[in-house]
Coordinates of N, CA and C in Angstrom, one line a residue:
M1 N 1.0 -1.2 0.1 CA -0.1 0.1 0.1 C 0.7 1.2 0.0
Q2 N 0.7 2.2 -0.9 CA 1.5 3.3 -0.9 C 1.6 4.1 -0.1
N3 N 0.4 4.4 1.0 CA 0.0 5.1 1.7 C -0.8 4.8 3.0
E4 N -0.2 3.8 3.4 CA -1.0 3.3 4.9 C -2.1 4.0 5.6
K5 N -1.0 5.1 6.1 CA -2.0 6.3 6.8 C -3.1 6.7 6.3
L6 N -2.9 7.1 5.2 CA -4.3 7.7 4.2 C -5.4 6.6 4.3
W7 N -5.2 5.3 3.5 CA -5.9 4.0 3.5 C -6.3 3.9 5.2
N8 N -5.6 3.7 6.1 CA -6.0 3.5 7.5 C -7.3 4.4 7.8
A9 N -7.0 5.7 7.4 CA -8.0 6.6 7.8 C -9.4 6.8 7.2
L10 N -9.4 6.5 5.7 CA -10.4 6.2 4.8 C -11.2 5.0 5.5
Q11 N -10.5 3.8 5.6 CA -11.4 2.7 6.5 C -12.2 3.2 7.7
S12 N -11.7 4.1 8.3 CA -12.4 4.6 9.6 C -13.5 5.6 8.9
L13 N -13.9 6.0 8.2 CA -15.0 6.8 7.7 C -16.1 5.8 7.8
T14 N -17.0 6.3 8.4 CA -18.3 5.6 8.6 C -20.0 6.0 7.6
F15 N -20.4 5.1 7.4 CA -21.1 5.0 6.3 C -23.0 4.5 7.1
D16 N -23.4 5.8 7.7 CA -24.6 4.9 8.5 C -25.8 4.2 7.8
N17 N -26.7 3.5 8.3 CA -27.7 2.8 7.5 C -28.5 4.0 7.1
V18 N -28.9 5.1 7.7 CA -29.6 5.5 6.8 C -29.0 6.2 5.1
F19 N -27.8 6.1 5.1 CA -27.2 6.7 4.1 C -27.2 5.4 3.0
V20 N -26.9 4.1 3.7 CA -26.8 2.9 3.2 C -28.3 2.6 2.2
D21 N -29.1 3.2 3.3 CA -30.6 2.5 2.7 C -31.1 3.6 1.9
A22 N -30.5 4.9 1.8 CA -31.1 5.8 0.5 C -30.3 5.3 -1.0
L23 N -29.0 4.9 -0.5 CA -28.2 4.2 -1.7 C -29.1 3.2 -2.4
M24 N -29.7 2.4 -1.5 CA -30.4 1.2 -2.1 C -31.6 1.5 -2.7
R25 N -32.4 2.4 -2.0 CA -33.7 2.7 -2.2 C -33.7 3.6 -3.9
E26 N -32.7 4.4 -4.0 CA -32.5 5.5 -5.2 C -32.0 4.9 -6.2
N27 N -31.0 3.4 -6.0 CA -30.8 2.9 -7.2 C -31.0 1.8 -7.6
R28 N -31.9 1.2 -6.3 CA -32.5 -0.6 -6.5 C -31.4 -1.1 -6.2
W29 N -30.3 -1.2 -5.5 CA -29.2 -1.9 -5.3 C -29.9 -2.7 -4.0
D30 N -29.2 -4.3 -4.1 CA -29.4 -4.6 -2.9 C -28.6 -4.5 -1.7
R31 N -28.9 -4.8 -0.4 CA -28.0 -4.8 0.5 C -26.2 -5.1 0.4
D32 N -26.1 -6.1 -0.2 CA -24.7 -6.7 -0.3 C -24.1 -6.1 -1.2
F33 N -24.8 -5.3 -2.6 CA -24.5 -4.7 -3.7 C -23.7 -3.1 -2.8
T34 N -24.6 -2.7 -2.3 CA -24.6 -1.2 -1.9 C -23.1 -1.6 -1.0
Q35 N -22.6 -2.3 0.1 CA -21.9 -2.6 1.0 C -20.7 -3.0 0.1
N36 N -20.6 -3.7 -0.8 CA -19.5 -3.7 -1.5 C -19.1 -2.6 -2.4
A37 N -20.1 -1.6 -2.9 CA -20.2 -0.6 -3.8 C -19.4 0.4 -3.0
I38 N -20.0 0.6 -1.6 CA -19.2 1.6 -0.6 C -17.6 1.0 -0.5
K39 N -17.2 0.0 -0.2 CA -15.6 -0.6 -0.5 C -15.1 -0.1 -1.5
E40 N -15.5 -0.1 -2.9 CA -15.1 0.4 -3.7 C -14.9 2.0 -3.9
Y41 N -15.4 2.5 -3.3 CA -15.9 4.2 -3.2 C -14.6 4.3 -2.3
R42 N -14.3 3.8 -1.3 CA -13.4 4.2 -0.1 C -12.0 3.9 -1.5
R43 N -11.9 2.7 -2.3 CA -10.8 3.0 -2.7 C -10.7 4.2 -3.6
F44 N -11.6 4.3 -4.4 CA -11.9 5.7 -5.3 C -11.2 6.6 -4.7
L45 N -11.5 6.9 -3.5 CA -11.3 8.2 -2.7 C -9.8 7.9 -2.4
Y46 N -9.3 7.0 -2.2 CA -8.0 6.8 -2.0 C -7.1 7.3 -3.1
L47 N -7.5 6.4 -4.3 CA -6.8 6.8 -5.7 C -6.8 8.4 -6.0
T48 N -7.6 9.1 -5.5 CA -7.9 10.6 -5.7 C -6.6 11.3 -5.2
Q49 N -6.2 10.6 -4.2 CA -4.9 11.4 -3.5 C -3.8 10.9 -3.7
V50 N -3.5 9.6 -4.2 CA -2.1 9.4 -4.6 C -1.9 9.2 -6.2
S51 N -2.9 9.7 -7.3 CA -2.7 9.9 -8.3 C -1.9 11.3 -8.6
D52 N -0.9 11.4 -9.8 CA -0.5 12.7 -9.7 C -1.2 13.0 -11.1
S53 N -2.5 12.8 -11.3 CA -3.4 13.6 -12.4 C -4.9 12.9 -12.3
P54 N -5.9 14.0 -12.7 CA -7.4 13.8 -12.2 C -7.9 12.1 -12.6
V55 N -8.2 11.7 -11.8 CA -9.0 10.6 -11.8 C -10.5 10.6 -12.2
T56 N -11.1 9.7 -12.2 CA -12.4 9.4 -13.0 C -13.3 8.2 -12.4
P57 N -14.3 8.4 -11.8 CA -15.0 7.4 -11.4 C -15.9 6.3 -12.3
S58 N -16.3 5.3 -11.8 CA -17.2 4.4 -12.6 C -18.3 5.3 -12.3
V59 N -19.7 4.7 -13.0 CA -20.9 5.3 -13.0 C -21.5 4.9 -11.5
V60 N -21.3 3.7 -11.1 CA -21.7 3.2 -10.0 C -20.8 4.2 -8.7
I61 N -19.6 4.5 -8.7 CA -18.9 4.7 -7.8 C -19.3 6.4 -7.9
D62 N -19.5 6.9 -8.9 CA -19.9 8.2 -9.1 C -21.6 8.7 -7.8
K63 N -22.3 7.8 -8.3 CA -23.8 7.6 -7.5 C -23.5 8.1 -6.1
I64 N -22.4 6.8 -5.6 CA -22.1 7.0 -3.9 C -21.6 8.8 -3.9
W65 N -20.5 8.9 -4.5 CA -19.8 10.3 -4.6 C -21.0 11.4 -4.5
H66 N -22.0 11.7 -5.2 CA -22.6 12.6 -5.4 C -23.7 12.3 -3.6
K67 N -24.1 11.2 -3.8 CA -24.8 10.8 -2.2 C -24.1 11.7 -1.0
H68 N -22.5 11.3 -1.2 CA -21.8 11.6 0.2 C -21.5 13.3 0.0
M69 N -21.7 13.6 -0.9 CA -21.3 15.6 -0.9 C -22.7 15.8 -0.5
T70 N -24.2 15.2 -0.4 CA -25.1 15.8 0.0 C -25.2 15.7 1.8
Y71 N -24.2 14.8 2.1 CA -23.8 14.8 3.5 C -22.9 16.2 3.9
T72 N -23.2 17.0 3.7 CA -22.2 18.1 3.9 C -21.2 18.1 4.9
R73 N -21.6 17.9 5.7 CA -20.7 17.6 7.3 C -19.7 16.8 7.0
D74 N -20.1 15.5 6.9 CA -19.5 14.0 6.7 C -18.3 14.3 5.6
Y75 N -19.1 14.7 4.5 CA -18.2 14.9 3.1 C -17.1 16.4 3.8
W76 N -17.4 17.6 3.6 CA -16.5 18.3 3.6 C -15.5 18.6 4.8
D77 N -16.1 18.4 6.3 CA -15.3 18.4 7.0 C -14.7 16.9 7.6
G78 N -15.4 15.9 7.6 CA -15.1 14.5 7.8 C -14.2 14.0 7.2
L79 N -14.3 14.3 5.9 CA -13.4 13.7 4.7 C -12.6 14.5 4.4
C80 N -13.1 15.4 3.6 CA -12.0 16.5 2.9 C -11.1 17.3 4.1
K81 N -11.7 17.8 5.1 CA -10.8 18.7 6.3 C -10.0 17.8 6.7
E82 N -10.9 16.5 7.5 CA -9.9 15.9 8.5 C -8.9 14.8 7.7
V83 N -9.2 14.0 7.1 CA -8.7 13.0 6.1 C -7.8 13.7 5.2
F84 N -8.3 14.5 4.1 CA -7.1 14.9 3.2 C -6.4 16.1 3.3
G85 N -7.1 17.1 4.0 CA -6.6 18.1 4.5 C -6.9 19.3 3.3
R86 N -7.8 18.8 2.5 CA -8.1 20.0 1.3 C -9.3 19.3 0.6
P87 N -10.1 20.3 -0.2 CA -11.4 19.8 -0.8 C -11.1 18.9 -1.9
L88 N -12.0 18.0 -2.1 CA -12.1 17.3 -3.5 C -13.5 17.8 -3.9
H89 N -13.0 18.2 -5.3 CA -14.4 19.1 -5.8 C -14.8 17.8 -7.1
H90 N -16.1 18.3 -7.3 CA -16.4 17.3 -8.3 C -17.1 18.1 -9.1
E91 N -16.4 17.8 -10.7 CA -16.6 19.0 -11.8 C -17.4 18.3 -12.7
P92 N -18.5 18.7 -13.3 CA -18.8 17.9 -14.3 C -18.6 18.6 -15.8
G93 N -18.4 17.3 -16.6 CA -18.1 17.6 -17.9 C -19.1 18.1 -18.7
R94 N -19.2 19.2 -19.5 CA -20.3 19.7 -20.4 C -20.1 19.7 -22.1
T95 N -19.1 19.2 -22.4 CA -18.6 19.0 -24.0 C -18.1 17.7 -24.4
P96 N -18.3 17.4 -25.6 CA -17.6 16.3 -26.3 C -16.0 16.0 -25.8
A97 N -15.3 17.3 -25.8 CA -14.2 17.6 -25.3 C -14.2 16.9 -23.8
D98 N -14.8 17.4 -23.4 CA -15.1 16.7 -21.8 C -15.0 15.2 -21.4
A99 N -16.2 14.8 -22.5 CA -16.1 13.3 -22.5 C -15.1 12.5 -22.8
A100 N -14.2 13.2 -23.8 CA -13.2 12.4 -24.4 C -12.1 12.3 -23.2
R101 N -12.1 13.3 -22.6 CA -11.1 13.4 -21.6 C -11.2 12.7 -20.3
H102 N -12.1 12.8 -20.0 CA -12.8 11.6 -18.8 C -12.7 10.6 -19.1
A103 N -13.1 10.1 -20.6 CA -12.7 8.7 -20.9 C -11.4 8.2 -20.5
E104 N -10.6 9.1 -21.1 CA -9.2 8.9 -21.0 C -8.6 8.7 -19.7
Q105 N -9.3 9.7 -18.6 CA -9.0 9.7 -17.3 C -9.3 8.2 -16.4
Y106 N -10.4 7.7 -17.3 CA -10.9 6.5 -16.7 C -10.1 5.2 -16.8
R107 N -9.9 5.3 -17.9 CA -8.7 4.5 -18.2 C -7.2 4.5 -17.1
H108 N -7.4 5.4 -17.0 CA -5.7 5.9 -16.2 C -6.4 5.2 -15.0
T109 N -7.6 5.6 -14.2 CA -7.9 5.1 -13.2 C -7.8 3.9 -13.0
R110 N -8.6 3.2 -13.6 CA -8.6 1.5 -13.5 C -7.2 1.3 -13.8
A111 N -6.1 1.7 -14.4 CA -4.6 0.9 -14.5 C -4.5 1.4 -13.1
L112 N -4.4 2.2 -12.5 CA -3.8 2.8 -11.2 C -4.7 2.1 -10.4
Y113 N -6.0 1.5 -10.2 CA -6.5 1.0 -9.5 C -5.8 -0.6 -9.2
A114 N -5.2 -1.1 -10.4 CA -4.6 -2.6 -10.7 C -3.5 -2.2 -9.9
A115 N -2.7 -1.0 -10.2 CA -1.2 -0.8 -9.4 C -1.6 -0.7 -7.9
C116 N -2.1 -0.1 -7.5 CA -2.4 -0.2 -6.1 C -2.9 -1.2 -5.1
F117 N -3.8 -1.8 -6.0 CA -4.7 -2.9 -5.2 C -4.2 -4.6 -5.5
D118 N -3.2 -4.4 -6.7 CA -2.9 -5.9 -7.0 C -3.9 -6.6 -7.8
Q119 N -4.8 -6.1 -8.4 CA -6.4 -6.9 -8.6 C -6.8 -5.7 -10.1
T120 N -7.6 -6.7 -10.8 CA -8.2 -5.8 -11.9 C -9.6 -5.0 -11.2
P121 N -9.7 -4.0 -11.7 CA -11.1 -3.6 -10.9 C -12.5 -4.5 -11.0
P122 N -13.0 -4.7 -10.3 CA -14.4 -5.6 -10.7 C -15.2 -5.1 -11.4
D123 N -15.5 -5.7 -12.4 CA -16.5 -5.0 -13.3 C -18.1 -4.6 -12.8
A124 N -18.4 -5.3 -11.8 CA -19.6 -5.2 -11.2 C -19.6 -3.7 -10.8
F125 N -18.2 -3.1 -10.3 CA -18.5 -1.9 -10.0 C -17.8 -0.9 -10.8
W126 N -16.8 -1.3 -11.3 CA -15.6 -0.4 -12.2 C -16.0 -1.0 -14.0
A127 N -17.2 -0.8 -14.6 CA -17.2 -1.4 -15.8 C -16.2 -1.0 -16.7
A128 N -15.6 -1.7 -17.8 CA -15.0 -1.4 -18.8 C -15.5 -0.5 -19.4
V129 N -14.4 0.0 -20.2 CA -15.0 1.3 -20.8 C -15.7 1.1 -22.3
E130 N -16.8 1.3 -22.6 CA -17.4 0.9 -24.2 C -17.5 1.9 -25.4
P131 N -17.5 1.6 -26.3 CA -17.9 2.7 -27.0 C -19.4 3.5 -26.6
S132 N -19.9 4.6 -27.0 CA -20.7 5.4 -26.5 C -22.0 4.5 -27.5
R133 N -23.4 4.8 -26.7 CA -24.1 4.3 -27.9 C -24.2 4.7 -29.6
K134 N -23.8 6.3 -29.4 CA -23.9 6.8 -30.8 C -22.8 6.4 -31.6
S135 N -21.8 6.1 -30.9 CA -20.7 5.3 -31.8 C -21.2 4.0 -32.1
K136 N -21.8 3.0 -31.2 CA -21.9 1.8 -31.3 C -22.9 1.7 -32.8
R137 N -24.2 3.2 -32.7 CA -25.4 3.0 -33.7 C -24.6 3.2 -35.3
L138 N -23.3 4.0 -35.1 CA -22.7 4.5 -36.5 C -22.3 3.0 -37.1
M139 N -21.4 2.0 -36.1 CA -21.0 1.0 -36.6 C -21.9 0.3 -37.2
L140 N -22.9 -0.1 -36.2 CA -23.7 -1.1 -36.8 C -24.7 -0.4 -38.1
L141 N -24.7 0.7 -38.4 CA -25.5 1.5 -39.6 C -24.3 1.0 -40.7
I142 N -23.0 1.3 -40.6 CA -22.4 1.1 -41.6 C -22.3 -0.4 -41.8
A143 N -22.2 -1.4 -41.2 CA -22.1 -2.7 -41.1 C -23.4 -3.4 -42.0
S144 N -24.3 -2.9 -41.5 CA -25.8 -3.0 -42.1 C -25.6 -2.4 -43.6
A145 N -25.3 -1.3 -43.8 CA -25.0 -0.7 -45.4 C -24.4 -1.8 -46.2
I146 N -22.9 -2.4 -45.7 CA -22.4 -2.8 -46.5 C -23.1 -4.3 -46.7
T147 N -23.8 -4.7 -45.7 CA -24.4 -6.4 -46.0 C -25.1 -6.1 -46.9
V148 N -26.5 -5.3 -47.2 CA -27.3 -5.0 -47.7 C -26.9 -4.8 -49.1
L149 N -26.1 -3.6 -49.3 CA -25.5 -3.5 -50.7 C -24.9 -4.9 -51.3
A150 N -24.2 -5.4 -50.6 CA -23.5 -6.6 -51.1 C -24.6 -7.8 -51.6
G151 N -25.7 -8.0 -50.9 CA -26.7 -8.7 -51.5 C -27.8 -8.0 -52.5
M152 N -27.7 -7.1 -52.6 CA -28.1 -6.3 -53.8 C -27.4 -6.3 -55.2
A153 N -26.2 -6.4 -54.9 CA -25.4 -6.4 -56.1 C -25.0 -7.8 -56.9
T154 N -26.2 -9.1 -56.0 CA -26.0 -10.2 -56.7 C -27.3 -10.3 -57.8
G155 N -28.8 -9.5 -57.3 CA -29.6 -9.3 -58.3 C -30.6 -10.5 -57.8
R156 N -30.0 -11.1 -56.4 CA -30.9 -12.3 -56.6 C -32.0 -11.9 -54.9
V157 N -33.1 -12.2 -55.4 CA -34.2 -11.7 -54.0 C -33.9 -12.7 -53.1
D158 N -33.4 -14.1 -53.2 CA -33.1 -14.6 -51.8 C -31.9 -14.0 -50.9
V159 N -31.2 -13.8 -51.8 CA -29.8 -13.2 -51.1 C -30.2 -11.7 -50.3
V160 N -31.0 -11.1 -51.4 CA -31.0 -9.7 -50.5 C -32.2 -10.1 -49.4
L161 N -33.0 -10.9 -49.3 CA -34.0 -11.2 -48.0 C -32.7 -11.8 -47.0
G162 N -31.8 -12.7 -47.5 CA -31.0 -13.4 -46.2 C -30.3 -11.9 -46.0
S163 N -29.8 -11.3 -46.6 CA -28.9 -9.9 -45.9 C -29.6 -9.0 -45.1
L164 N -30.9 -9.1 -45.1 CA -31.8 -8.7 -44.3 C -31.9 -9.1 -43.0
L165 N -31.6 -10.4 -43.2 CA -31.9 -11.4 -41.7 C -30.7 -11.1 -41.1
V166 N -29.4 -10.8 -42.0 CA -28.2 -11.2 -41.1 C -28.3 -9.5 -40.7
V167 N -28.5 -8.6 -41.3 CA -28.8 -7.0 -40.4 C -29.4 -7.1 -39.4
V168 N -30.6 -8.1 -39.1 CA -31.1 -8.1 -37.9 C -30.7 -8.8 -37.0
V169 N -29.4 -9.8 -37.2 CA -28.7 -10.7 -36.5 C -27.8 -9.5 -36.0
I170 N -27.2 -8.9 -36.9 CA -26.1 -8.1 -36.4 C -26.5 -6.9 -35.2
W171 N -27.5 -6.7 -35.5 CA -28.4 -5.3 -34.5 C -28.4 -5.8 -33.1
E172 N -29.2 -7.2 -33.1 CA -28.9 -8.0 -32.1 C -28.0 -8.1 -31.2
I173 N -26.9 -8.7 -31.8 CA -25.7 -9.1 -31.4 C -24.9 -7.9 -30.6
G174 N -25.3 -6.5 -31.2 CA -24.7 -5.5 -31.0 C -25.5 -4.7 -29.9
G175 N -26.7 -5.4 -29.1 CA -27.2 -5.2 -28.1 C -28.3 -3.9 -28.6
M176 N -28.6 -3.8 -29.9 CA -29.6 -2.7 -29.9 C -30.7 -3.2 -31.0
P177 N -31.1 -4.2 -30.4 CA -32.3 -4.9 -31.2 C -33.2 -3.9 -32.3
L178 N -33.4 -3.8 -33.4 CA -34.2 -3.4 -34.4 C -35.3 -3.1 -33.7
F179 N -36.5 -4.1 -33.3 CA -37.9 -4.2 -33.4 C -37.8 -4.4 -31.3
A180 N -37.1 -3.9 -31.0 CA -36.8 -3.9 -29.5 C -38.0 -2.9 -28.9
M181 N -39.0 -3.1 -28.1 CA -39.5 -2.2 -27.3 C -38.7 -1.2 -26.4
T182 N -38.7 0.2 -26.6 CA -38.0 1.3 -25.7 C -38.5 1.0 -24.4
P183 N -38.1 0.9 -23.2 CA -38.7 0.8 -22.3 C -38.2 2.2 -21.7
R184 N -39.4 2.7 -20.8 CA -39.5 4.0 -20.1 C -38.0 4.2 -19.2
S185 N -37.6 5.4 -19.3 CA -36.4 5.7 -18.8 C -36.9 6.2 -17.3
N186 N -35.6 5.3 -16.7 CA -35.3 5.5 -15.3 C -34.3 6.1 -14.7
S187 N -34.9 7.4 -14.1 CA -33.6 8.4 -13.7 C -32.7 7.6 -12.6
N188 N -33.1 6.7 -11.8 CA -32.3 5.9 -11.1 C -31.5 5.1 -11.5
N189 N -31.7 4.7 -12.7 CA -30.9 3.7 -13.3 C -30.0 4.0 -14.6
S190 N -29.8 5.4 -14.9 CA -29.5 6.1 -16.3 C -28.2 5.4 -16.7
G191 N -27.3 4.9 -16.3 CA -26.2 4.3 -16.6 C -25.1 5.1 -17.2
G192 N -25.3 6.8 -16.9 CA -24.4 7.6 -17.5 C -24.1 8.4 -16.4
C193 N -22.7 8.8 -16.7 CA -22.2 10.1 -15.4 C -21.6 11.1 -16.4
A194 N -22.5 11.7 -17.2 CA -22.2 12.6 -18.1 C -22.2 14.2 -17.8
T195 N -22.1 14.2 -16.4 CA -21.9 15.9 -15.8 C -21.7 15.6 -14.4
C196 N -20.4 15.3 -14.4 CA -19.4 15.1 -12.9 C -18.0 15.5 -13.5
G197 N -17.7 15.7 -11.9 CA -16.2 15.8 -11.9 C -15.5 16.2 -10.9
S198 N -14.9 15.7 -9.9 CA -13.7 16.1 -9.2 C -12.5 15.6 -10.3
S199 N -12.9 14.7 -10.9 CA -12.6 13.9 -12.0 C -13.0 12.8 -12.0
C200 N -14.6 12.6 -13.2 CA -15.0 11.2 -13.1 C -15.1 11.0 -14.4
G201 N -14.6 9.7 -14.7 CA -14.8 9.2 -16.2 C -15.2 8.0 -16.6
G202 N -15.7 7.4 -15.7 CA -16.7 6.1 -16.1 C -17.7 6.4 -17.0
G203 N -18.3 7.6 -16.5 CA -19.4 7.9 -17.7 C -19.2 9.5 -17.6
G204 N -18.1 10.5 -17.4 CA -18.1 11.8 -17.8 C -18.1 12.7 -16.9
C205 N -16.7 12.4 -15.7 CA -16.9 13.2 -14.7 C -15.1 13.1 -13.9
G206 N -15.0 13.8 -13.3 CA -13.3 13.7 -12.5 C -13.4 14.3 -11.3
G207 N -12.2 14.0 -11.1 CA -11.9 14.5 -9.3 C -10.6 14.9 -9.3
D208 N -10.4 16.3 -8.5 CA -8.8 16.6 -8.3 C -9.1 17.7 -7.1

């Protein structure tokens, strides 16, 4: 451990049942997941202090960070003043350039996690970086167009129909089914962190 004193101080932080229950209710997490997520949040807090550049949390960790900041005495006095000796700000990303920067910071954060804790960040709490939905849609559109055009070039109806079937399969495998019902959005499970930042990166924010 690079800084045992800091790590021990973070272990002494307490998150009471009111805090845990609020996270469970707002995010629809079970108690076991929530308790483990808080452990990962402590690790993120550690990384913010030992990193030589801004770090970015995952979406799960960022939700806990947001909640923690609403407990102003615990966050600003108990954590920032007493443990860190300085503020830890959360600054949202607002532009595509911010999103790209936070994505890179998130990669750095995952690599630093592995170096500090001698293990790969668990995917349940630190999801790997994936292409944005817009980028994925563009790639699927290109693949679909190529498939259909190749089928039409043969001049055979059966091949064209077959290519259309392949397109449906491509979108299904890509996780964006063409004929799926669009679920009603749920703000508690929005999977994105597009507006955050001491430096948060799994979804779009950071911390320094």
